[in-house]
CSV table of C-alpha atoms in Angstrom, one decimal:
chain,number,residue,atom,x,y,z
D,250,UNK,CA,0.0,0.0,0.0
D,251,UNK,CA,1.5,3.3,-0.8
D,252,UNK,CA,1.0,6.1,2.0
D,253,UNK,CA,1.4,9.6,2.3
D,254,UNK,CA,1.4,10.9,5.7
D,255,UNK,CA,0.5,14.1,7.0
D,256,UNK,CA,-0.4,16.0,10.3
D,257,UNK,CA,-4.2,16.6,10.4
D,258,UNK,CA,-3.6,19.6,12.4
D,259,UNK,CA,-4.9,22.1,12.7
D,260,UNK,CA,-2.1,24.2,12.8
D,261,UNK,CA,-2.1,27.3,14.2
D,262,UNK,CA,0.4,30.4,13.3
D,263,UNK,CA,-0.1,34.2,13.6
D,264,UNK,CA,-0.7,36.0,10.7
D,265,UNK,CA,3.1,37.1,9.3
D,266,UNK,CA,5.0,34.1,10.6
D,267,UNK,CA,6.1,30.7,8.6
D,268,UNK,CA,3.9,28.0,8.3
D,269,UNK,CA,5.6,24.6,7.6
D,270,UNK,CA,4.0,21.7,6.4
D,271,UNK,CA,5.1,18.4,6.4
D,272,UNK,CA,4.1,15.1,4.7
D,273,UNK,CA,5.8,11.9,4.2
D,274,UNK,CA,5.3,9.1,1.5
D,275,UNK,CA,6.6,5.3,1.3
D,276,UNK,CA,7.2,4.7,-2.0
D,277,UNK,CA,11.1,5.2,-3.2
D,278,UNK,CA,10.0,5.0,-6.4
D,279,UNK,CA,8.1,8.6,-6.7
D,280,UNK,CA,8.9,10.7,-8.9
D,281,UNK,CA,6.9,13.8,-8.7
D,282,UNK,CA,5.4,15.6,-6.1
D,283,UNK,CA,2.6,18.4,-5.7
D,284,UNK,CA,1.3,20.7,-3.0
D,285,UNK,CA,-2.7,21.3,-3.1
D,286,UNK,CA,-4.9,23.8,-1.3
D,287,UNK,CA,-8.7,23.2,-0.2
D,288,UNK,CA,-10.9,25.7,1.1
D,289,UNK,CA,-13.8,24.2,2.8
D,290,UNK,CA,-16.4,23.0,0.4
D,291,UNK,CA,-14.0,23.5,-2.4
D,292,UNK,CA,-11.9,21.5,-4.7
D,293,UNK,CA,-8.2,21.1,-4.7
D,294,UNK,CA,-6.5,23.9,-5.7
D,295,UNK,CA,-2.4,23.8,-7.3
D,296,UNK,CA,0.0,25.7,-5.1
D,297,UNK,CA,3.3,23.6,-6.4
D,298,UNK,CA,5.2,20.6,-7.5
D,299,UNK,CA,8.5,19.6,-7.2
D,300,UNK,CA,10.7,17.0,-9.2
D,301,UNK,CA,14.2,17.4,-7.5
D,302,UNK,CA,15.7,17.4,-4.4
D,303,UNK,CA,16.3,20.5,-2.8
D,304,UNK,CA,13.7,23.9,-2.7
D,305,UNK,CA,11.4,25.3,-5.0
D,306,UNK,CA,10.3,28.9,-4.4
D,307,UNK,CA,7.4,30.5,-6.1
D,308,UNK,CA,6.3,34.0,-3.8
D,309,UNK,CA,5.5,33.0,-1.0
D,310,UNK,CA,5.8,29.6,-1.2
D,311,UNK,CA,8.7,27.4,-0.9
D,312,UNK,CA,8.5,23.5,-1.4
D,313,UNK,CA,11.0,21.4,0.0
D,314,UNK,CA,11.9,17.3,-1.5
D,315,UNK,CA,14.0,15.2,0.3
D,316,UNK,CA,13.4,11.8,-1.5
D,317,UNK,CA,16.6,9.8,0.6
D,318,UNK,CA,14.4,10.8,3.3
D,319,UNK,CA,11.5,10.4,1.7
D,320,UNK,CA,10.2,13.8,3.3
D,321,UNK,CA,8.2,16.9,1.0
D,322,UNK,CA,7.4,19.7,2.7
D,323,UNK,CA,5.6,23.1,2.1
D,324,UNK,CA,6.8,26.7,3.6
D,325,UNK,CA,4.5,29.9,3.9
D,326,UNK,CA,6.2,32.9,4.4
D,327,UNK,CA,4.1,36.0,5.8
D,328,UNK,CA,1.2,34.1,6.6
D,329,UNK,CA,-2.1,35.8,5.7
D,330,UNK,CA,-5.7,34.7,7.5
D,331,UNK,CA,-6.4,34.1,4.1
D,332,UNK,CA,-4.4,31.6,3.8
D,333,UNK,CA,-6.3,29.6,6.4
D,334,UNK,CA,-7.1,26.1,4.7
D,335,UNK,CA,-6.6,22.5,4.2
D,336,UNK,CA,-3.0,21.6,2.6
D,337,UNK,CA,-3.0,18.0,0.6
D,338,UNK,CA,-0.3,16.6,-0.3
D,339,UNK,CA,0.2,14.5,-3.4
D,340,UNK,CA,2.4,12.0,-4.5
D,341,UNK,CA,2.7,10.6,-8.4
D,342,UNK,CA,4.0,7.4,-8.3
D,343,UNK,CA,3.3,6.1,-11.9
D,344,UNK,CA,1.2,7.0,-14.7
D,345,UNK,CA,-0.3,10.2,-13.7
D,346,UNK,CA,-2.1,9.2,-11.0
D,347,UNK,CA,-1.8,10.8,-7.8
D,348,UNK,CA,-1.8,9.2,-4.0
D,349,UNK,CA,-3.0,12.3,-1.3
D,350,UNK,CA,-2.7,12.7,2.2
D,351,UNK,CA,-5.3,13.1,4.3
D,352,UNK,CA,-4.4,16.8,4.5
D,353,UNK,CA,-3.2,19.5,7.2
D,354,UNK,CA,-5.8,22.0,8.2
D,355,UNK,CA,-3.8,25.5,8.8
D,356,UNK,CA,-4.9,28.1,10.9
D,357,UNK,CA,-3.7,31.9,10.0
D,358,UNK,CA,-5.1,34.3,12.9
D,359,UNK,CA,-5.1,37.8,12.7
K,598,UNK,CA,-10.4,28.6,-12.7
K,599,UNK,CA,-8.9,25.8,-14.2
K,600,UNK,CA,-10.9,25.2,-16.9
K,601,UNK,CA,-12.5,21.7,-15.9
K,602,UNK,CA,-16.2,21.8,-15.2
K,603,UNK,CA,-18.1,19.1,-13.7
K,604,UNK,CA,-22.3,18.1,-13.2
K,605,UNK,CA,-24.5,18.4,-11.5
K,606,UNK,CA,-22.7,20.7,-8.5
K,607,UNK,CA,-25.0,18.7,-5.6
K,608,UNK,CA,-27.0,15.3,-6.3
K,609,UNK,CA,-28.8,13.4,-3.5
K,610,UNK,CA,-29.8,9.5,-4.3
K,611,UNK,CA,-31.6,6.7,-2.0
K,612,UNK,CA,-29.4,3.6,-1.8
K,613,UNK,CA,-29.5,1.1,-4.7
K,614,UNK,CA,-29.9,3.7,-7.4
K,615,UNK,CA,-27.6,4.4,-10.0
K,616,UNK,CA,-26.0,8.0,-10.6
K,617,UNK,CA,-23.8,9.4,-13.8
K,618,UNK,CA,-22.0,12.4,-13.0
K,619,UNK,CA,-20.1,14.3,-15.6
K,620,UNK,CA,-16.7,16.0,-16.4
K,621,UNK,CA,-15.5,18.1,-19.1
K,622,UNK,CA,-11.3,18.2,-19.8
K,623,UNK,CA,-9.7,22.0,-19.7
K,624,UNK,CA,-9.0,22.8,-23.5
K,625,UNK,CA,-6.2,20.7,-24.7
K,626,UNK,CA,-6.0,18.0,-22.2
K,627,UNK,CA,-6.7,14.0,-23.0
K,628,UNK,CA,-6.6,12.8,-19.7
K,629,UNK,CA,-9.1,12.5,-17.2
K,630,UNK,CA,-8.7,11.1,-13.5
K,631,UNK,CA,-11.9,10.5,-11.0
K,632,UNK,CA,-11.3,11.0,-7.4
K,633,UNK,CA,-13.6,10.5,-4.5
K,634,UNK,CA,-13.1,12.9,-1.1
K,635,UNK,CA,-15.1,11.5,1.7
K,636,UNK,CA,-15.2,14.5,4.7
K,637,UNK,CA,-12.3,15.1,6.3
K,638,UNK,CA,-10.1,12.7,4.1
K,639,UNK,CA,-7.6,13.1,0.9
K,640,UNK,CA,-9.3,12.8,-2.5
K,641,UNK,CA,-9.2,8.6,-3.1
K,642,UNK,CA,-8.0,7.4,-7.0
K,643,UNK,CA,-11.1,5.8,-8.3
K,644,UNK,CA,-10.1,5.7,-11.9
K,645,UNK,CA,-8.1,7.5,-14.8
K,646,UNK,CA,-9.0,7.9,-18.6
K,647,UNK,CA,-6.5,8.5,-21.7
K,648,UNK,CA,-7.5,8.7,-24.5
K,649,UNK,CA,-10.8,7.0,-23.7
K,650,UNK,CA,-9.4,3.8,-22.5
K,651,UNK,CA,-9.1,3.2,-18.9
K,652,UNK,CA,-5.4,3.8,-17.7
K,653,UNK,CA,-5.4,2.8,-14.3
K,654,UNK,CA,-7.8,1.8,-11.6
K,655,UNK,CA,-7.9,2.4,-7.8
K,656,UNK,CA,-9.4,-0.1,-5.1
K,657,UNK,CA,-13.2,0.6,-5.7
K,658,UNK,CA,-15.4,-2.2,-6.6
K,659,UNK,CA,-16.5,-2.7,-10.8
K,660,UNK,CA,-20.0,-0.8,-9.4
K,661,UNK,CA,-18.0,2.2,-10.5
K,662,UNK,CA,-17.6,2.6,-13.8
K,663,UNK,CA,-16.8,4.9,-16.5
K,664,UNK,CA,-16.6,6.9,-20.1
K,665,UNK,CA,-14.0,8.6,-21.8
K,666,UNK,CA,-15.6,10.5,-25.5
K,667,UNK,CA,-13.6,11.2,-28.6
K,668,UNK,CA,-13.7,15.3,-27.2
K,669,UNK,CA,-12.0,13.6,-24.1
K,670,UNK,CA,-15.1,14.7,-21.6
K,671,UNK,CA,-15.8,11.6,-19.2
K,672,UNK,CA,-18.7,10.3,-16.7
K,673,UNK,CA,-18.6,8.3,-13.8
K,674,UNK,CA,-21.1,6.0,-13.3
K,675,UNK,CA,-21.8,4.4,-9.8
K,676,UNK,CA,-24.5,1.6,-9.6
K,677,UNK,CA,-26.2,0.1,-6.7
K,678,UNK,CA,-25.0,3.0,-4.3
K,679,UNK,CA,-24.7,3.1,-0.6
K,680,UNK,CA,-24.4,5.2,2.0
K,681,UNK,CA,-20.6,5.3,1.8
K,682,UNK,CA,-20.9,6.6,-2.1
K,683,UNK,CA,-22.0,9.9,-0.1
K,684,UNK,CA,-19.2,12.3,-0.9
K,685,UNK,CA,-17.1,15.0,-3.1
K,686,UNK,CA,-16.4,13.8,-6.5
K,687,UNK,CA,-13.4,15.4,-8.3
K,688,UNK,CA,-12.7,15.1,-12.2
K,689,UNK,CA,-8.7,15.7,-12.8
K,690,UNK,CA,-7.8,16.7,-15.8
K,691,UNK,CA,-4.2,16.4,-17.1
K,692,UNK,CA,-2.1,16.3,-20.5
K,693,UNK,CA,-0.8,12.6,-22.1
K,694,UNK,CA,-0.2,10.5,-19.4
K,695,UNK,CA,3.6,11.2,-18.8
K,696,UNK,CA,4.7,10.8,-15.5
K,697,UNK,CA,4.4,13.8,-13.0
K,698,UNK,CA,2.1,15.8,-15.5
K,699,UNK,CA,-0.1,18.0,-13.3
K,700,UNK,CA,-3.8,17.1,-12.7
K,701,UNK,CA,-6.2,20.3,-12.4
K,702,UNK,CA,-9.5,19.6,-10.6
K,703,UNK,CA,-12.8,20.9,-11.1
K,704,UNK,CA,-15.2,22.5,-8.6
K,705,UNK,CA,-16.9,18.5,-7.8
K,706,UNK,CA,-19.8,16.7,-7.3
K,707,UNK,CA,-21.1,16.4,-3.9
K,708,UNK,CA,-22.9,13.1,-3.8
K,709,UNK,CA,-25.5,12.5,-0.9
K,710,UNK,CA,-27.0,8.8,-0.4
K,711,UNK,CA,-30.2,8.6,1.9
């Protein structure tokens, strides 16, 4: 069974500060890897994806791969209450189609 | 908005009937991927569609079934539902199934069984 593995929260950071997301997933052989957001009663929304090791930035976003350690995570910078959502996090691990966590619910207060 | 629309928005069923909920693919995509999000949870695979041929199946039982057409819309038919069918449905829709092509989701289904 392939898993990805995420804190269901909520987390909870003042409006400004980081907020880091974390998800893990057991399949070495995973290739590409892609950030969501939800709003509630919403569909999944694109924030990222990441092919390489290292750290992606786009704004205020940074995504971070660590496939020896089999580790992706997600950074906000300048957290806004608008950012206040669920955070899925998905996992391709062969033809297209994507395995998701059960999500982290994040908290932005004003 | 990505493009992807999906109907009907809201559909509620008695258990044991059948239901066909639709998908149409942003402009110049041929893949389409069904997922189902039961509250609280990730979005589950149910199913993906290239070039209407099934590409791919997650655990659901054959009750769920679907369609891919030539203009690469799809429908998802469920038969004999129960209660646990109640959910959000997501169409994905994607470029040729390469690996790590990204999947943009319409607004869903929301499915309630009574």
């Amino acid at each position: 069974q392939k898993e990805v593995e995420q804190n269901s929260g909520p987390l909870s950071v003042p409006e400004g500060a980081i907020a880091s997301l974390n998800c893990t997933y057991s399949d070495r052989g995973s290739q590409s890897f892609f950030w969501y957001r939800q709003y509630s009663g919403k569909s999944p929304e694109l924030i990222m994806f990441i092919y390489s090791n290292g750290d992606k930035e786009d704004g205020r976003f940074t995504a971070q791969l660590n496939k020896a350690s089999q580790y992706v995570s997600l950074l906000i910078r300048d957290s806004q209450p608008s950012d206040s959502a669920t955070y899925l996090c998905a996992v391709n691990n062969a033809g297209n189609m994507l395995t998701f966590g059960g999500g982290t619910r994040l908290m932005v207060k004003p | 908005e990505t493009g992807v629309t999906q109907s009907p928005t809201h559909l509620i069923k008695t258990r044991g009937q059948q239901v066909t909920l639709r998908c149409s693919s942003q402009s110049g995509h041929n893949t389409v991927s069904w997922y189902q999000q039961a509250l609280g949870q990730g979005p589950q695979f149910i199913f993906q569609y290239y070039r209407e041929e099934e590409n791919g199946r997650g655990n659901f039982p054959p009750r769920f079934s679907g369609l891919q057409f030539p203009n690469y819309s799809s429908e998802l038919n469920v038969n004999a539902l129960e209660l646990d069918d109640s959910a959000l449905y997501l169409c994905a829709s994607s470029t040729s199934g390469g690996l790590g092509e990204t999947q943009y989701f319409g607004p869903g289904t929301r499915l309630l069984v009574l």
